[in-house]
């Protein structure tokens, strides 16, 4: 059975979207400080991945079907995980401090948990 939503609200009201949007800003600030030779590698990949988180939350929330929303949230989970893997690389290469790494990774973990929680709520609705 395909469960549909009664209405579609404003994705900007979602706490997970708001936190993710702030996270985008933080990641953009970090990548702006990466070495110039990484601008077309790690920096671009991180920008695309982190931007994908908010974009997919928004797009999924605007879908009438819970199944479609779930799918977009799943993409966001993958994207935030991708950002975390690049943070690991940045730390290993000495591009970011341990302190910045911990703060950004903790933020990512919080967003990840919120996304998974939202996915679990959809699972409960759709069975």
PDB file of C-alpha atoms in Angstrom:
ATOM      1  CA  UNK A   1       0.000   0.000   0.000  1.00  0.00           C
ATOM      2  CA  UNK A   2       1.316   3.465  -0.862  1.00  0.00           C
ATOM      3  CA  UNK A   3       0.657   5.854   1.986  1.00  0.00           C
ATOM      4  CA  UNK A   4       0.280   9.485   1.073  1.00  0.00           C
ATOM      5  CA  UNK A   5       0.471  12.612   3.167  1.00  0.00           C
ATOM      6  CA  UNK A   6      -2.595  14.675   3.976  1.00  0.00           C
ATOM      7  CA  UNK A   7      -0.672  17.860   3.284  1.00  0.00           C
ATOM      8  CA  UNK A   8       2.793  19.121   2.579  1.00  0.00           C
ATOM      9  CA  UNK A   9       4.223  21.738   4.902  1.00  0.00           C
ATOM     10  CA  UNK A  10       7.218  24.016   4.627  1.00  0.00           C
ATOM     11  CA  UNK A  11      10.455  22.043   4.778  1.00  0.00           C
ATOM     12  CA  UNK A  12      12.117  25.084   6.369  1.00  0.00           C
ATOM     13  CA  UNK A  13      10.145  24.374   9.552  1.00  0.00           C
ATOM     14  CA  UNK A  14      11.919  21.040  10.032  1.00  0.00           C
ATOM     15  CA  UNK A  15      14.600  21.147  12.735  1.00  0.00           C
ATOM     16  CA  UNK A  16      16.712  18.650  10.790  1.00  0.00           C
ATOM     17  CA  UNK A  17      16.608  20.959   7.753  1.00  0.00           C
ATOM     18  CA  UNK A  18      17.569  23.988   9.863  1.00  0.00           C
ATOM     19  CA  UNK A  19      20.486  22.163  11.497  1.00  0.00           C
ATOM     20  CA  UNK A  20      21.610  20.816   8.136  1.00  0.00           C
ATOM     21  CA  UNK A  21      21.526  24.294   6.577  1.00  0.00           C
ATOM     22  CA  UNK A  22      23.745  25.641   9.360  1.00  0.00           C
ATOM     23  CA  UNK A  23      26.024  22.663   8.851  1.00  0.00           C
ATOM     24  CA  UNK A  24      26.365  23.538   5.170  1.00  0.00           C
ATOM     25  CA  UNK A  25      27.663  26.959   6.187  1.00  0.00           C
ATOM     26  CA  UNK A  26      30.211  25.415   8.564  1.00  0.00           C
ATOM     27  CA  UNK A  27      31.490  22.979   5.953  1.00  0.00           C
ATOM     28  CA  UNK A  28      31.764  25.722   3.337  1.00  0.00           C
ATOM     29  CA  UNK A  29      33.867  27.751   5.777  1.00  0.00           C
ATOM     30  CA  UNK A  30      36.163  24.773   6.350  1.00  0.00           C
ATOM     31  CA  UNK A  31      36.629  23.953   2.670  1.00  0.00           C
ATOM     32  CA  UNK A  32      37.452  27.573   1.894  1.00  0.00           C
ATOM     33  CA  UNK A  33      40.561  27.064   4.035  1.00  0.00           C
ATOM     34  CA  UNK A  34      41.742  23.900   2.309  1.00  0.00           C
ATOM     35  CA  UNK A  35      44.935  24.060   0.246  1.00  0.00           C
ATOM     36  CA  UNK A  36      44.434  25.461  -3.244  1.00  0.00           C
ATOM     37  CA  UNK A  37      45.293  22.143  -4.893  1.00  0.00           C
ATOM     38  CA  UNK A  38      42.335  20.514  -3.091  1.00  0.00           C
ATOM     39  CA  UNK A  39      39.765  22.999  -4.451  1.00  0.00           C
ATOM     40  CA  UNK A  40      38.750  20.713  -7.313  1.00  0.00           C
ATOM     41  CA  UNK A  41      38.924  17.515  -5.332  1.00  0.00           C
ATOM     42  CA  UNK A  42      38.019  17.364  -1.653  1.00  0.00           C
ATOM     43  CA  UNK A  43      36.485  20.857  -1.495  1.00  0.00           C
ATOM     44  CA  UNK A  44      34.130  20.324  -4.428  1.00  0.00           C
ATOM     45  CA  UNK A  45      33.138  16.861  -3.235  1.00  0.00           C
ATOM     46  CA  UNK A  46      32.412  18.118   0.270  1.00  0.00           C
ATOM     47  CA  UNK A  47      30.350  21.049  -1.027  1.00  0.00           C
ATOM     48  CA  UNK A  48      28.276  18.767  -3.243  1.00  0.00           C
ATOM     49  CA  UNK A  49      27.748  16.190  -0.501  1.00  0.00           C
ATOM     50  CA  UNK A  50      26.777  18.642   2.213  1.00  0.00           C
ATOM     51  CA  UNK A  51      24.475  20.578  -0.117  1.00  0.00           C
ATOM     52  CA  UNK A  52      22.819  17.300  -1.060  1.00  0.00           C
ATOM     53  CA  UNK A  53      21.723  16.772   2.550  1.00  0.00           C
ATOM     54  CA  UNK A  54      19.510  19.853   2.693  1.00  0.00           C
ATOM     55  CA  UNK A  55      18.362  19.570  -0.920  1.00  0.00           C
ATOM     56  CA  UNK A  56      17.156  16.007  -0.423  1.00  0.00           C
ATOM     57  CA  UNK A  57      15.424  16.799   2.864  1.00  0.00           C
ATOM     58  CA  UNK A  58      13.543  19.583   1.083  1.00  0.00           C
ATOM     59  CA  UNK A  59      12.711  17.545  -2.002  1.00  0.00           C
ATOM     60  CA  UNK A  60      11.582  14.523  -0.010  1.00  0.00           C
ATOM     61  CA  UNK A  61       9.395  16.598   2.290  1.00  0.00           C
ATOM     62  CA  UNK A  62       7.653  18.082  -0.757  1.00  0.00           C
ATOM     63  CA  UNK A  63       6.681  14.645  -2.049  1.00  0.00           C
ATOM     64  CA  UNK A  64       3.147  13.479  -1.422  1.00  0.00           C
ATOM     65  CA  UNK A  65       4.241   9.879  -0.884  1.00  0.00           C
ATOM     66  CA  UNK A  66       5.927   8.786   2.340  1.00  0.00           C
ATOM     67  CA  UNK A  67       7.811   6.166   0.324  1.00  0.00           C
ATOM     68  CA  UNK A  68       9.371   8.887  -1.823  1.00  0.00           C
ATOM     69  CA  UNK A  69      10.194  11.017   1.204  1.00  0.00           C
ATOM     70  CA  UNK A  70      11.879   8.017   2.807  1.00  0.00           C
ATOM     71  CA  UNK A  71      13.983   7.532  -0.316  1.00  0.00           C
ATOM     72  CA  UNK A  72      15.178  11.147  -0.295  1.00  0.00           C
ATOM     73  CA  UNK A  73      15.986  10.953   3.410  1.00  0.00           C
ATOM     74  CA  UNK A  74      18.020   7.841   2.663  1.00  0.00           C
ATOM     75  CA  UNK A  75      20.037   9.846   0.124  1.00  0.00           C
ATOM     76  CA  UNK A  76      20.608  12.511   2.794  1.00  0.00           C
ATOM     77  CA  UNK A  77      21.926   9.825   5.148  1.00  0.00           C
ATOM     78  CA  UNK A  78      24.400   8.769   2.479  1.00  0.00           C
ATOM     79  CA  UNK A  79      25.446  12.354   1.823  1.00  0.00           C
ATOM     80  CA  UNK A  80      26.073  13.238   5.477  1.00  0.00           C
ATOM     81  CA  UNK A  81      28.104  10.028   5.755  1.00  0.00           C
ATOM     82  CA  UNK A  82      30.105  11.081   2.709  1.00  0.00           C
ATOM     83  CA  UNK A  83      30.876  14.424   4.367  1.00  0.00           C
ATOM     84  CA  UNK A  84      32.061  12.581   7.466  1.00  0.00           C
ATOM     85  CA  UNK A  85      34.425  10.450   5.380  1.00  0.00           C
ATOM     86  CA  UNK A  86      35.926  13.608   3.865  1.00  0.00           C
ATOM     87  CA  UNK A  87      36.294  15.070   7.354  1.00  0.00           C
ATOM     88  CA  UNK A  88      38.281  11.953   8.286  1.00  0.00           C
ATOM     89  CA  UNK A  89      40.512  12.542   5.274  1.00  0.00           C
ATOM     90  CA  UNK A  90      40.942  16.244   6.109  1.00  0.00           C
ATOM     91  CA  UNK A  91      41.996  15.336   9.636  1.00  0.00           C
ATOM     92  CA  UNK A  92      44.442  12.684   8.429  1.00  0.00           C
ATOM     93  CA  UNK A  93      45.998  15.108   5.960  1.00  0.00           C
ATOM     94  CA  UNK A  94      46.281  17.818   8.622  1.00  0.00           C
ATOM     95  CA  UNK A  95      43.907  20.180   6.829  1.00  0.00           C
ATOM     96  CA  UNK A  96      41.689  20.677   9.880  1.00  0.00           C
ATOM     97  CA  UNK A  97      42.357  20.674  13.594  1.00  0.00           C
ATOM     98  CA  UNK A  98      41.252  17.902  15.919  1.00  0.00           C
ATOM     99  CA  UNK A  99      38.932  20.420  17.606  1.00  0.00           C
ATOM    100  CA  UNK A 100      37.220  21.440  14.341  1.00  0.00           C
ATOM    101  CA  UNK A 101      36.972  17.789  13.350  1.00  0.00           C
ATOM    102  CA  UNK A 102      35.236  16.820  16.590  1.00  0.00           C
ATOM    103  CA  UNK A 103      32.768  19.711  16.402  1.00  0.00           C
ATOM    104  CA  UNK A 104      31.879  19.019  12.773  1.00  0.00           C
ATOM    105  CA  UNK A 105      31.679  15.265  13.263  1.00  0.00           C
ATOM    106  CA  UNK A 106      29.428  15.693  16.309  1.00  0.00           C
ATOM    107  CA  UNK A 107      27.134  17.969  14.284  1.00  0.00           C
ATOM    108  CA  UNK A 108      27.042  15.375  11.502  1.00  0.00           C
ATOM    109  CA  UNK A 109      26.218  12.628  13.999  1.00  0.00           C
ATOM    110  CA  UNK A 110      23.314  14.690  15.372  1.00  0.00           C
ATOM    111  CA  UNK A 111      21.955  15.307  11.859  1.00  0.00           C
ATOM    112  CA  UNK A 112      22.362  11.628  11.011  1.00  0.00           C
ATOM    113  CA  UNK A 113      20.394  10.592  14.091  1.00  0.00           C
ATOM    114  CA  UNK A 114      17.636  13.061  13.235  1.00  0.00           C
ATOM    115  CA  UNK A 115      17.410  11.752   9.670  1.00  0.00           C
ATOM    116  CA  UNK A 116      17.246   8.155  10.872  1.00  0.00           C
ATOM    117  CA  UNK A 117      14.612   9.126  13.437  1.00  0.00           C
ATOM    118  CA  UNK A 118      12.507  10.709  10.717  1.00  0.00           C
ATOM    119  CA  UNK A 119      12.911   7.598   8.587  1.00  0.00           C
ATOM    120  CA  UNK A 120      11.814   5.407  11.508  1.00  0.00           C
ATOM    121  CA  UNK A 121       8.684   7.548  11.983  1.00  0.00           C
ATOM    122  CA  UNK A 122       7.840   7.065   8.313  1.00  0.00           C
ATOM    123  CA  UNK A 123       8.351   3.298   8.698  1.00  0.00           C
ATOM    124  CA  UNK A 124       5.895   3.284  11.616  1.00  0.00           C
ATOM    125  CA  UNK A 125       3.323   5.152   9.503  1.00  0.00           C
ATOM    126  CA  UNK A 126       3.718   2.965   6.452  1.00  0.00           C
ATOM    127  CA  UNK A 127       4.240  -0.342   8.219  1.00  0.00           C
TER     128      UNK A 127
END
